[in-house]
Coordinates of C-alpha atoms in Angstrom, one line a residue:
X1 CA 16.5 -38.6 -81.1
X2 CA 16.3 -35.2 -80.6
X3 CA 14.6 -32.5 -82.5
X4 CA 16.3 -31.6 -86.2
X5 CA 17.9 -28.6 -85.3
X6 CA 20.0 -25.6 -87.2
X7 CA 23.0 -25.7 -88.8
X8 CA 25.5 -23.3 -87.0
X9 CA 25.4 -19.9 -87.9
X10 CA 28.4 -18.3 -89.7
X11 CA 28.7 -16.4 -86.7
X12 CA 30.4 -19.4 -85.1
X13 CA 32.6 -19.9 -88.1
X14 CA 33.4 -16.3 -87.6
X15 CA 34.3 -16.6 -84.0
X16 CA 36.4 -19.1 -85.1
X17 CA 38.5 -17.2 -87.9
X18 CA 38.3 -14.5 -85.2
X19 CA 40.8 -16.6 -82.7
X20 CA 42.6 -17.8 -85.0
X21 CA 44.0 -14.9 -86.3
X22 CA 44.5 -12.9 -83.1
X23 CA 46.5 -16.3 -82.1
X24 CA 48.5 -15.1 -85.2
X25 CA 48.8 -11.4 -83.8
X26 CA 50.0 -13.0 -80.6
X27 CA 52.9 -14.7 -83.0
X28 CA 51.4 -18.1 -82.4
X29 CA 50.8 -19.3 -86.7
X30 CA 50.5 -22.8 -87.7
X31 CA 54.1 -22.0 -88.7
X32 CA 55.8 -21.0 -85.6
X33 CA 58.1 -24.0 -84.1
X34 CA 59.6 -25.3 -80.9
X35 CA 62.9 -23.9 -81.1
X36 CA 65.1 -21.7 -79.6
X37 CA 64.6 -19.0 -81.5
X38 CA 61.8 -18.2 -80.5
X39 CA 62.3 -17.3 -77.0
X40 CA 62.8 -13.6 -75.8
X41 CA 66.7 -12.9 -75.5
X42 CA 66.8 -13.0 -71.4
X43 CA 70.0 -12.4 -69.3
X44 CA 68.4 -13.9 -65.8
X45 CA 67.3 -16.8 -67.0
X46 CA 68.4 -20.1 -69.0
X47 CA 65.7 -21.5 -71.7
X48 CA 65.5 -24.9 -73.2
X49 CA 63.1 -26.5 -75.3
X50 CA 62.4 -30.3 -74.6
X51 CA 60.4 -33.4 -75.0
X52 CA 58.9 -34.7 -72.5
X53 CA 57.3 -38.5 -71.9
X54 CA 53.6 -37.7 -70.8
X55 CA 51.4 -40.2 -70.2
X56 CA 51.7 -43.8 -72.2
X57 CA 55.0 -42.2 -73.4
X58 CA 53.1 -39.7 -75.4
X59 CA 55.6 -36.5 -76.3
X60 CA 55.0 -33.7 -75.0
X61 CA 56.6 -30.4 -76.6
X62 CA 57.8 -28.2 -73.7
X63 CA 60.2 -25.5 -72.5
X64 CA 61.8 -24.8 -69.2
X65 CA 63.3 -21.7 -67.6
X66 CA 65.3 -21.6 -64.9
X67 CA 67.0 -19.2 -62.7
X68 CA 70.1 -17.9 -64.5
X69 CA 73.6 -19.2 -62.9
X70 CA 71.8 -22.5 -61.1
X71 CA 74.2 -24.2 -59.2
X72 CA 74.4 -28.2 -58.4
X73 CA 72.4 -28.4 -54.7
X74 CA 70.6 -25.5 -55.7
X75 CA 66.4 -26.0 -54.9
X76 CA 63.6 -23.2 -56.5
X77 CA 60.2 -22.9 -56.4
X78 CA 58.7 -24.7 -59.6
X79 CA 55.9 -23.9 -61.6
X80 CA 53.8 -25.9 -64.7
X81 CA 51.8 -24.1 -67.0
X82 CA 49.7 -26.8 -69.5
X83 CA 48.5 -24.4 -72.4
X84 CA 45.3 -23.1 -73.8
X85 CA 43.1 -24.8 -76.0
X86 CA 44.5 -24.1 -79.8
X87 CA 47.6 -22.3 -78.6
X88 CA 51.7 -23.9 -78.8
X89 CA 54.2 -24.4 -76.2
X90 CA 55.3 -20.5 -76.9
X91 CA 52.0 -19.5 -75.3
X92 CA 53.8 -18.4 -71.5
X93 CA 57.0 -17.5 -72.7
X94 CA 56.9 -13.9 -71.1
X95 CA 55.2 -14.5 -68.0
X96 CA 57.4 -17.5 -67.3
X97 CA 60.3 -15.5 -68.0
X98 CA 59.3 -13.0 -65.5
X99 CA 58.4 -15.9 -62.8
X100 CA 61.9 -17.7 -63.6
X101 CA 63.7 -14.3 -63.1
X102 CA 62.2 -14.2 -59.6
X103 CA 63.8 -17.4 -58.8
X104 CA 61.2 -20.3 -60.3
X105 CA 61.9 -22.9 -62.4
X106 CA 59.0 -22.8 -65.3
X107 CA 57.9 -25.6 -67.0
X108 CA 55.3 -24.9 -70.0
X109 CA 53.8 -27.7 -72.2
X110 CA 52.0 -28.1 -75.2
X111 CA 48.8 -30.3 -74.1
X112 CA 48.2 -33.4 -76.0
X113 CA 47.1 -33.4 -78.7
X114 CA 47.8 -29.7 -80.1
X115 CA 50.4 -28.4 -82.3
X116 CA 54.1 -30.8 -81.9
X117 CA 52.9 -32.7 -79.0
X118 CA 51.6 -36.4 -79.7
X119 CA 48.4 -38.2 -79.0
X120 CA 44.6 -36.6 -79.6
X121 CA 42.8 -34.0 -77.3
X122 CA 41.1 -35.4 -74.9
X123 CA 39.6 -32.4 -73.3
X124 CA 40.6 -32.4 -69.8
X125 CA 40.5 -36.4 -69.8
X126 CA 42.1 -39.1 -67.6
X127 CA 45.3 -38.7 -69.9
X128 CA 45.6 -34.8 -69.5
X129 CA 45.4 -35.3 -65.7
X130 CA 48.4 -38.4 -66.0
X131 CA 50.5 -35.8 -68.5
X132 CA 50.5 -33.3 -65.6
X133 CA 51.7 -36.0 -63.4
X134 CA 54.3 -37.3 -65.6
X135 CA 55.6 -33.3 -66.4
X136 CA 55.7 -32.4 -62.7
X137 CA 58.0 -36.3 -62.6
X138 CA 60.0 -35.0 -65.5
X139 CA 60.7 -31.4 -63.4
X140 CA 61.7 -33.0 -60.4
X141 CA 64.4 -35.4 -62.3
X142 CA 65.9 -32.8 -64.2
X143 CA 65.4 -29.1 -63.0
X144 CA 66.5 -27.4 -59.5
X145 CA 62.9 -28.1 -58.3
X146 CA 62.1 -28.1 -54.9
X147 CA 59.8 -31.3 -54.7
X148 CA 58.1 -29.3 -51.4
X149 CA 56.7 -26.2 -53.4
X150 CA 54.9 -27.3 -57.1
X151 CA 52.3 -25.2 -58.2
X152 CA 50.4 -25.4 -61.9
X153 CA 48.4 -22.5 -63.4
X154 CA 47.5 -21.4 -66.7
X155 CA 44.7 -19.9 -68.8
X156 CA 41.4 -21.2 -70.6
X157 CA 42.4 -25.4 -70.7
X158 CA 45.7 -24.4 -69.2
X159 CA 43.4 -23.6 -66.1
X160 CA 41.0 -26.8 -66.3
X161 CA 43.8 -28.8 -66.3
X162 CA 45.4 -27.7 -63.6
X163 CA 42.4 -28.1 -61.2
X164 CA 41.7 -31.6 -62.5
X165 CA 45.9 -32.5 -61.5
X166 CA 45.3 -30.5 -58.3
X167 CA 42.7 -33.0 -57.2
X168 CA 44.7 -35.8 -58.5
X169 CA 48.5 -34.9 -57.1
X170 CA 48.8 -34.2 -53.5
X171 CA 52.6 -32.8 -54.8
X172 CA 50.8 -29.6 -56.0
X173 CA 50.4 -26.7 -53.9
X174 CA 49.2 -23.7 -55.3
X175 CA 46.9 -23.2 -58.3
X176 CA 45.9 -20.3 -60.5
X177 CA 44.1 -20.9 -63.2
X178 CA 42.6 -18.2 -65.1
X179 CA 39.4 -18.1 -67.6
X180 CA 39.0 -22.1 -66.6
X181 CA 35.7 -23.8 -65.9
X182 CA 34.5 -25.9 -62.5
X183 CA 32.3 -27.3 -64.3
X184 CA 32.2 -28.1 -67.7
X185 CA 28.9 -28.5 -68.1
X186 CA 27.1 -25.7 -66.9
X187 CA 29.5 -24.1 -68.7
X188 CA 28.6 -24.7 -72.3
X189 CA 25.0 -26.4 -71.4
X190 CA 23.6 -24.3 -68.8
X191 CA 19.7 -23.9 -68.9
X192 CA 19.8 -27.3 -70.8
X193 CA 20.7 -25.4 -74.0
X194 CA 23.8 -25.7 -75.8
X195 CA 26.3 -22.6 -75.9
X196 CA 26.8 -23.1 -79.9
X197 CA 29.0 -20.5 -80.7
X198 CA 31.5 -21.7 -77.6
X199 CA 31.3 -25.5 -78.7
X200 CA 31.9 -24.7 -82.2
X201 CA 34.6 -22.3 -81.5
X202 CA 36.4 -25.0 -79.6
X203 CA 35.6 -28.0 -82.3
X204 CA 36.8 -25.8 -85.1
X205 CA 39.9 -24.4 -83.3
X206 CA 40.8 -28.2 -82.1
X207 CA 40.6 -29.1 -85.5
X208 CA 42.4 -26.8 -86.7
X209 CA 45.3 -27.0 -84.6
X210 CA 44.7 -30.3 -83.1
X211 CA 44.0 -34.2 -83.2
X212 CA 40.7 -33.8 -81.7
X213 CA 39.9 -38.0 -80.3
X214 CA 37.0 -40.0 -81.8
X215 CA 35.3 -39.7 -78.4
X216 CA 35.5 -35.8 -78.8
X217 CA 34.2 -35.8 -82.4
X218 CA 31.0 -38.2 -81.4
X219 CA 30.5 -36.3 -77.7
X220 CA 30.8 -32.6 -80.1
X221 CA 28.2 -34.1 -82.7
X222 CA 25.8 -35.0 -80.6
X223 CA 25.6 -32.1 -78.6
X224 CA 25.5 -29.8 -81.8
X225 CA 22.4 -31.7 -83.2
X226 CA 20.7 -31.5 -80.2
X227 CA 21.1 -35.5 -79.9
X228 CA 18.8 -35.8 -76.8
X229 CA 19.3 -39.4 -76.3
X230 CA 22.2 -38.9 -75.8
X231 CA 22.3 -36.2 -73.3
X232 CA 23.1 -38.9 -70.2
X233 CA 26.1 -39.4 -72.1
X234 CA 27.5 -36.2 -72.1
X235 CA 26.7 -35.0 -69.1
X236 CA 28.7 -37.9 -67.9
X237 CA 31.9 -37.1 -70.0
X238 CA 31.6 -33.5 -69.1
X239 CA 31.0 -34.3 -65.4
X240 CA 34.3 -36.7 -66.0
X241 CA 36.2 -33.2 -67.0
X242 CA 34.9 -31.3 -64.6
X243 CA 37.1 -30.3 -61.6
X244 CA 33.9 -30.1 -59.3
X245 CA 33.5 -33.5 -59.6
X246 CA 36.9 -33.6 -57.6
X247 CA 36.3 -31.1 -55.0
X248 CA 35.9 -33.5 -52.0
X249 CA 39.7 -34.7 -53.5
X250 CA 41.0 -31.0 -54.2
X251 CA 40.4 -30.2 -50.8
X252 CA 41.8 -33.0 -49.2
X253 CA 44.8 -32.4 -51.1
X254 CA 44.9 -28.8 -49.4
X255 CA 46.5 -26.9 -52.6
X256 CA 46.0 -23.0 -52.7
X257 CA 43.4 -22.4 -55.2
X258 CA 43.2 -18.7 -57.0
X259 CA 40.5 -18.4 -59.9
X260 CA 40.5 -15.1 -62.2
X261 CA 37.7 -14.8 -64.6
X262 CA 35.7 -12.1 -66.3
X263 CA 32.3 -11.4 -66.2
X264 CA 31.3 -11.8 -70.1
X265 CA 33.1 -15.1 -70.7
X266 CA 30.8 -16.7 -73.1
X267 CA 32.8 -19.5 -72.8
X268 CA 33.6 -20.4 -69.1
X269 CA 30.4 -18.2 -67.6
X270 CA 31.4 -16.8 -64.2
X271 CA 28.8 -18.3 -62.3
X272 CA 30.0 -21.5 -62.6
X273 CA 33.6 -20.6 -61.3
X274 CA 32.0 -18.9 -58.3
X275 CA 29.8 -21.8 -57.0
X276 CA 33.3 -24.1 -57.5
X277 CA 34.6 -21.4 -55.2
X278 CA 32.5 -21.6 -52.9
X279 CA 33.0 -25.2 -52.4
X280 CA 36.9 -25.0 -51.7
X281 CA 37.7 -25.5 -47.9
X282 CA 41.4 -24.4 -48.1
X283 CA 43.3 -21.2 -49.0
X284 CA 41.5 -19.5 -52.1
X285 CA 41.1 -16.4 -53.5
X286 CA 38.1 -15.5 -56.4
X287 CA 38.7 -12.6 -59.2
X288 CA 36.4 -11.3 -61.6
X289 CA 37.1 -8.5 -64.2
X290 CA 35.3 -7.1 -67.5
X291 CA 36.0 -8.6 -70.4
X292 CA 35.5 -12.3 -72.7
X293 CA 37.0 -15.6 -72.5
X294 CA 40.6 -15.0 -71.5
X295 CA 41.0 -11.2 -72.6
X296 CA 41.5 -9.9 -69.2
X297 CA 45.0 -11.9 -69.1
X298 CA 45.9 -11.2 -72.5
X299 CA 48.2 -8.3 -71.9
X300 CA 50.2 -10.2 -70.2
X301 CA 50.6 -13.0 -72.6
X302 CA 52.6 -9.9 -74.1
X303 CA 54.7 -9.3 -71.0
X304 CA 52.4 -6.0 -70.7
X305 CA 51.7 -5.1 -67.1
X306 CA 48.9 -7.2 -66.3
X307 CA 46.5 -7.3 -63.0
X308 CA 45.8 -10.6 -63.5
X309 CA 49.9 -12.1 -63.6
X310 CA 50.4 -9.8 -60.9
X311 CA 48.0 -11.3 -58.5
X312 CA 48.8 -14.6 -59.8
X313 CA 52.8 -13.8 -59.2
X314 CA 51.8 -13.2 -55.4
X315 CA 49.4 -16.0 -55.0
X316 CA 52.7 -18.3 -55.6
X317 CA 55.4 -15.8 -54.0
X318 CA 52.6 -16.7 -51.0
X319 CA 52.1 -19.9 -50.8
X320 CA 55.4 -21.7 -53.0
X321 CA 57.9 -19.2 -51.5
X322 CA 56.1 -18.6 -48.2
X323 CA 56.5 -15.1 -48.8
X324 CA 54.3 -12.5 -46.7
X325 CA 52.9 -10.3 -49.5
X326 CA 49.3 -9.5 -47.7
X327 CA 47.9 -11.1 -50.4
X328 CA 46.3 -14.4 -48.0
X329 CA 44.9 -11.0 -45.7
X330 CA 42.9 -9.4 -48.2
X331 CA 39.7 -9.9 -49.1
X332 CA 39.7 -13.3 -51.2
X333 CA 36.8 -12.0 -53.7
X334 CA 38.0 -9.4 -55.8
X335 CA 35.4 -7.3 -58.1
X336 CA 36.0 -4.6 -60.5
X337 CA 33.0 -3.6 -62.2
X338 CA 32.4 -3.1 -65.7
X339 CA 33.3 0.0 -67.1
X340 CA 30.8 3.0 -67.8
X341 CA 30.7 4.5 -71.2
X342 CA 31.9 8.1 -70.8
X343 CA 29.6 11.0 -70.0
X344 CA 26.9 8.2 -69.0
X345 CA 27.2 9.7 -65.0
X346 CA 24.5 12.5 -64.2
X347 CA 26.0 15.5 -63.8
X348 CA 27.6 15.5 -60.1
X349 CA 27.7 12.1 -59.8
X350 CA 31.1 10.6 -59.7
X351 CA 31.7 8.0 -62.2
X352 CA 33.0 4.8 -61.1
X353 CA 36.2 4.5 -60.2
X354 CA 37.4 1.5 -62.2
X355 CA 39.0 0.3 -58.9
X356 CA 38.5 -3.4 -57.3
X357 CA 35.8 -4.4 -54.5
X358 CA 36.2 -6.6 -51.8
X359 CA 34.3 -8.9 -49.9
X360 CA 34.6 -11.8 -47.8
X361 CA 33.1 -14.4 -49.8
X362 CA 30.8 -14.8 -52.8
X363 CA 27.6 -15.1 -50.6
X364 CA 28.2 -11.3 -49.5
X365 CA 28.4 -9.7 -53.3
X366 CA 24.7 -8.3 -53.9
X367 CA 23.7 -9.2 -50.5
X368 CA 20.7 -6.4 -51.3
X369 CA 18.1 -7.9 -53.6
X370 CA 15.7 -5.7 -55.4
X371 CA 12.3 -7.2 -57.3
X372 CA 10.8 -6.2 -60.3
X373 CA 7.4 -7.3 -60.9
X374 CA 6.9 -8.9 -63.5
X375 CA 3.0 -8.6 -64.0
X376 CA 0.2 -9.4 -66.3
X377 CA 0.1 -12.0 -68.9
X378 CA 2.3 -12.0 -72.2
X379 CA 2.5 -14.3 -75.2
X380 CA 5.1 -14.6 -77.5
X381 CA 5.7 -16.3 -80.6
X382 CA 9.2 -18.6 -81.1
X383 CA 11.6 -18.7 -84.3
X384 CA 12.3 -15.1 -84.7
X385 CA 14.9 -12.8 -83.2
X386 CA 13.7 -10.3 -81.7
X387 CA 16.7 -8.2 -81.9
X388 CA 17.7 -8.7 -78.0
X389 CA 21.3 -11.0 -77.7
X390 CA 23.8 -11.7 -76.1
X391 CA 26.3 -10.5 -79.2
X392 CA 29.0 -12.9 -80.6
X393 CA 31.6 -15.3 -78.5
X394 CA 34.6 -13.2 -77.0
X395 CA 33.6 -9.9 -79.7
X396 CA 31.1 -8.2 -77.9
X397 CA 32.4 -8.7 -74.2
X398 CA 35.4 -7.7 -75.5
X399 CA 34.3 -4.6 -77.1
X400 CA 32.7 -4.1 -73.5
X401 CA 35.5 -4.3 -71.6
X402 CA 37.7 -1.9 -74.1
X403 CA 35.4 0.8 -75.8
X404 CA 32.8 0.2 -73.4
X405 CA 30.2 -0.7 -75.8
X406 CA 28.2 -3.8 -75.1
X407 CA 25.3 -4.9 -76.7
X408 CA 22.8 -2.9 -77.3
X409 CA 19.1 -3.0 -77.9
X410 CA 16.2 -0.4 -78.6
X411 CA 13.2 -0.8 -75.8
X412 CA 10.6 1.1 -78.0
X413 CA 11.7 -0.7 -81.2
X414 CA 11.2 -4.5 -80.2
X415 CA 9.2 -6.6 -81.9
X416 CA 6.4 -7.3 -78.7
X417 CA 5.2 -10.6 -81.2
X418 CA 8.4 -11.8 -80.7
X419 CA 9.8 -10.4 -77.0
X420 CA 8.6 -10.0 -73.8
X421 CA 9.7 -6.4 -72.1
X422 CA 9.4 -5.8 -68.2
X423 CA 10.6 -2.2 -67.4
X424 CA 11.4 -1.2 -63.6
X425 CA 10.9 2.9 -62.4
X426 CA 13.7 5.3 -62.9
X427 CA 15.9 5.0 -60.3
X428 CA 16.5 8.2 -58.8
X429 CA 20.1 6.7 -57.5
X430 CA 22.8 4.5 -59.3
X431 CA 22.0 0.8 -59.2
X432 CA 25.3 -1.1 -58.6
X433 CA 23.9 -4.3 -59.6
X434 CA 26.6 -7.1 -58.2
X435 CA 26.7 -10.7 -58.5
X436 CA 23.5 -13.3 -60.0
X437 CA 20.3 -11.8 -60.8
X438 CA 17.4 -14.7 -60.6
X439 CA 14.4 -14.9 -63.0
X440 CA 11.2 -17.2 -61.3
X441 CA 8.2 -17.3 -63.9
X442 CA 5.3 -19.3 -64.9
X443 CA 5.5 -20.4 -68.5
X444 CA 2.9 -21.8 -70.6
X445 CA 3.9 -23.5 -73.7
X446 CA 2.2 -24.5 -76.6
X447 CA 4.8 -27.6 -77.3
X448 CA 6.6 -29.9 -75.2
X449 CA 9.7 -28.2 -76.2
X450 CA 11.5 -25.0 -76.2
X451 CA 13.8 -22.2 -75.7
X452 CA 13.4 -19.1 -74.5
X453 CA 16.3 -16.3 -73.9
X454 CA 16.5 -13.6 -71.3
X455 CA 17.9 -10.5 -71.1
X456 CA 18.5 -7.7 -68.3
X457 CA 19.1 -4.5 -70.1
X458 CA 20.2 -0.9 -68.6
X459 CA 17.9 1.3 -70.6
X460 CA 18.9 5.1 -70.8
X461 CA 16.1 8.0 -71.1
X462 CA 16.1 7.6 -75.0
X463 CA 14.9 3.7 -74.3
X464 CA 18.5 2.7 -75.8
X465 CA 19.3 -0.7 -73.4
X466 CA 22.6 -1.8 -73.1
X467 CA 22.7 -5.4 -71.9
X468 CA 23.7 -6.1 -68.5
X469 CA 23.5 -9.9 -68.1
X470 CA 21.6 -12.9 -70.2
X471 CA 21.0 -16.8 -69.7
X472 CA 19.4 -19.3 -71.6
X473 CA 16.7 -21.3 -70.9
X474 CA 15.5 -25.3 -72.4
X475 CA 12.6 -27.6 -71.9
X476 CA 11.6 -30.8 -73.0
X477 CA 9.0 -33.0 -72.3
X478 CA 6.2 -30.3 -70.9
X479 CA 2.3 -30.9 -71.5
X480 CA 1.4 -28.7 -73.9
X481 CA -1.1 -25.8 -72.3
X482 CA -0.2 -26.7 -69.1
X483 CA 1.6 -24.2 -66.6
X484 CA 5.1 -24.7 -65.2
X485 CA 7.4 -22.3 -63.2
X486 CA 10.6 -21.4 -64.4
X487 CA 13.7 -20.6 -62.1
X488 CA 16.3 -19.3 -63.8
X489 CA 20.2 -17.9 -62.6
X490 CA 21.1 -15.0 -65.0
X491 CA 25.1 -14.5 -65.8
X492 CA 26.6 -13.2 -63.1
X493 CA 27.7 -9.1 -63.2
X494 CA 28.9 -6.3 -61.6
X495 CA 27.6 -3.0 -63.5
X496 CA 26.7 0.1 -62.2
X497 CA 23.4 1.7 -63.3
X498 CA 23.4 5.6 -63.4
X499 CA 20.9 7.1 -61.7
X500 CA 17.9 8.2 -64.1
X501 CA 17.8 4.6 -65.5
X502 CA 15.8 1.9 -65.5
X503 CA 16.2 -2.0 -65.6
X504 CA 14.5 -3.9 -68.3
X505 CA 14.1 -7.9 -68.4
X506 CA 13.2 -8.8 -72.1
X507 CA 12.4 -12.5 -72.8
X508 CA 12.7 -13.9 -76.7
X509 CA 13.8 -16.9 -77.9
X510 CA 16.5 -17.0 -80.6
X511 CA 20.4 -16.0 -79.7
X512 CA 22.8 -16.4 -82.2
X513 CA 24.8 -17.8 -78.9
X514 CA 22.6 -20.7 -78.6
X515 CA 21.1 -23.5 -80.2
X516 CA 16.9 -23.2 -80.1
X517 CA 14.5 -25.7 -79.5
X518 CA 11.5 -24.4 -80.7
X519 CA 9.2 -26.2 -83.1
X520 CA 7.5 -24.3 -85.8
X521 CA 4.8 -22.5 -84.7
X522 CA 5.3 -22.3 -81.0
X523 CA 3.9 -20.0 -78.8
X524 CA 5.4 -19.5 -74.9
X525 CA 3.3 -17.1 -72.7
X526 CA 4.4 -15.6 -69.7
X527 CA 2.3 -15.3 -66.6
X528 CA 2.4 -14.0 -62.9
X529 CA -0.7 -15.6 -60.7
X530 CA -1.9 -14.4 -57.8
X531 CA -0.3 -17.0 -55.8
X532 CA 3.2 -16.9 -57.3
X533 CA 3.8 -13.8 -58.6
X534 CA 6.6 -13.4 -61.4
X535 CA 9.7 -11.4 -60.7
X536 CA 13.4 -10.8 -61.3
X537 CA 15.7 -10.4 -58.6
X538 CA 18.2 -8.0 -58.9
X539 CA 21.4 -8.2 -56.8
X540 CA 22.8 -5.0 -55.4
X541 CA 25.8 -3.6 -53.8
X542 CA 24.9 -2.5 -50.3
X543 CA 25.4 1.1 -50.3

């Protein structure tokens, strides 16, 4: 067994309330029901709401548009949209209106489990892959579908889903699935720590809304008391849900792959998406945006004008209608940094623009590293938070990518019993920080456990930091006293840096975010020897 750890903090609870009610604001209560009613009056397109037979004959709430005025012999593009985690069949309404009044037929279901469909959730399982199979049967037998031209997309699970059926269906080709993971477990388990606040967000919202399946309610437990012998376990049924565990199949299967992510998901981390891109050997295209877990398409849930629909409208205009948008002749990976707090440029600097970055693939974002030492020797005690954080699941990012406020943290004002602080000079020119910055350390530890935290702050001239990126970090199993090095891949980023800054790294370890491991007592000191010096590698934007 593993160590006894925590209870959740509220702030998970929170987070959960939180989604629950701006699923509300979105019109999508417990109350709301699969019926016609509900669907925006639309005078290009017909709407029906339907069961269909998913896999084992499990039902499967769903709703179709189609091109208004259809004839018999008639053939159109056809799209499937699985939904999000927590969210009904009402979810896409807009944006497949808009699709089906450019001439596709849209098919949007309720994934098992959730809401009016049958069966339990089974979290990107075997069955999830077999209901997409079964929907994309049910299309072809009774829409104008053109059995040539299927795609799938969707947001959060929506998006998981349909990477796992792309890999799986050689019918499908074209993908875009937005705020979705490659791999599920260096999603919520990267550093060996667990993400607590994302797990319990999407426990408590699958309850909530959901049948959540025994094997789900033993695989959540275990990973939220830290259940270490089981940790083979669930790396194996995460590895099961994970789409890169499919890749050599996905690419086989030759479907046009577009991701969209933002940079502060703190569910679905960006780095994770971007190796999985990486990895794709046929038409793909990678987009990253400010913002949380699946508020950069949320707009356009709405029917609001939307950058992410819009690029996801021409990915399948390209490759289901063969259309030549430019959109395969651009750059496929597609930044736009996060957004400066106004008045934060030096005076005759321009601020930035706002606009997207292109480059021609994920290896050439931050091609310029930059080190900063990280000298001396520092010990730190465990159990307390420093003050340093990575903020609360989809809040803070979100606040980030609207008011421009992120997290914040005072330099001067923390605790150095508790947190490690490297500073870098002021930079006399911006710092337009892009892509993975890389921690390498050697750690002494006075247990065989623990958790440490690290942070990569922008700090103004008033020592005010505003964080820039974070990661977590576990071990288990160390001799206590005895030096080890520590590699470690920060959340990928694209923030610029005004000139007159500096860059701080600040180590602690508690994060409402995470679960700890730290046993009472516990003391981690940070050191830089002669032979290995310790460092932070910061990615930049070639200037």
């Amino acid at each position: 067994m593993g160590l006894p750890r925590k209870t959740l903090r509220t702030t998970t609870v929170g987070a959960v309330s939180a989604t629950l009610v701006a699923g509300a604001a979105l019109g999508l209560a417990p109350a709301a029901q699969a019926a016609p009613a509900t669907a925006p009056a639309a005078s290009s397109t017909d709407v029906r709401f339907v069961d269909i037979p998913g896999d084992g004959g499990t039902v499967l709430k769903a709703n179709v548009f189609t091109p208004k005025g259809a004839k018999s012999g008639d053939k159109y593009p056809a799209i499937v949209l699985p939904t999000s985690w927590a969210m009904p069949q009402i979810e896409y309404v807009a944006q497949a209106q808009k699709l089906a009044n450019s001439g596709y037929v849209v098919v949007s279901y309720n994934s098992r489990g959730f809401w009016q469909s049958g069966g339990e959730i089974e979290t990107g399982g075997p069955e999830d892959i077999a209901d997409a199979s079964k929907v994309i049967d049910w299309t072809l037998a009774n829409t104008p579908a053109d059995p040539e031209k299927i795609g799938m997309g969707g947001v959060s699970y929506g998006a998981g889903i349909s990477l796992l059926a792309a890999g799986h269906d050689k019918r499908i080709k074209a993908v875009a699935a937005l705020s979705g993971w490659g791999d599920l477990i260096e999603s919520i388990y990267s550093g060996r720590t667990q993400h607590a606040q994302a797990a319990g967000l999407l426990g408590g919202a699958g309850v909530l809304t959901g049948r959540p399946s025994p094997e789900l309610q033993q695989t959540l437990k275990d990973f939220l008391a830290s259940n270490l012998d089981k940790e083979d376990e669930m790396i194996a049924w995460g590895a099961k849900r994970s789409p890169a565990t499919y890749i050599d199949q996905i690419n086989r299967n030759g479907a046009a792959v577009m991701l969209g992510n933002a940079w502060g998901d703190t569910i679905f981390p960006p780095n994770q998406y971007a190796k999985f891109y990486e990895q794709l050997t046929g038409p793909k295209r990678l987009e990253f945006r400010p913002g949380d877990h699946a508020t950069a398409e949320l707009t356009g849930l709405f029917g609001l004008p939307n950058d992410t629909w819009t690029s996801t409208q021409r990915w399948f205009d390209r490759y289901l209608k063969g259309e030549k948008n430019g959109i395969d002749t651009e750059q496929p990976v597609q930044l736009k940094s996060r957004p400066q707090a106004l008045g934060s440029a030096r005076a005759g600097e321009a601020p930035s623009t706002g606009g997207y970055e292109g480059y021609p693939d994920w290896k050439s974002v931050g091609a310029t590293k930059k080190k900063i030492d990280l000298g001396g020797s520092t010990t730190i005690r465990t159990n307390v938070d420093s003050g340093a954080n990575g903020g609360i699941v989809l809040l803070s990012n979100a606040l980030d990518q609207f008011l421009k406020i992120p997290p914040m943290a005072s330099m001067p004002l923390l605790p150095r019993r508790y947190a490690g602080v490297w500073q870098s000079e002021r930079y006399e020119a911006p710092q337009r920080v892009r892509g993975t910055a890389k921690l390498h350390t050697t750690l002494t530890s006075t247990k065989e456990s623990g958790t440490l935290v690290a942070y990569l702050y922008d700090v103004g001239p008033l020592g005010l930091g505003k964080l820039v990126s974070n990661a977590p970090y576990t071990f288990h199993g160390k001799t206590p006293g005895k030096p080890f090095g520590v590699d470690l891949e920060l959340f990928s980023t694209a923030y610029d840096v005004p000139a007159g800054h500096k860059l701080a790294l600040v180590v602690d370890t508690v994060d409402p975010l995470y679960i700890e491991h730290n046993p009472s007592g516990a003391q981690l000191t940070f050191s830089s020897p002669a032979a290995d010096p310790s460092y932070v590698s910061v990615p930049l934007r070639e200037q």
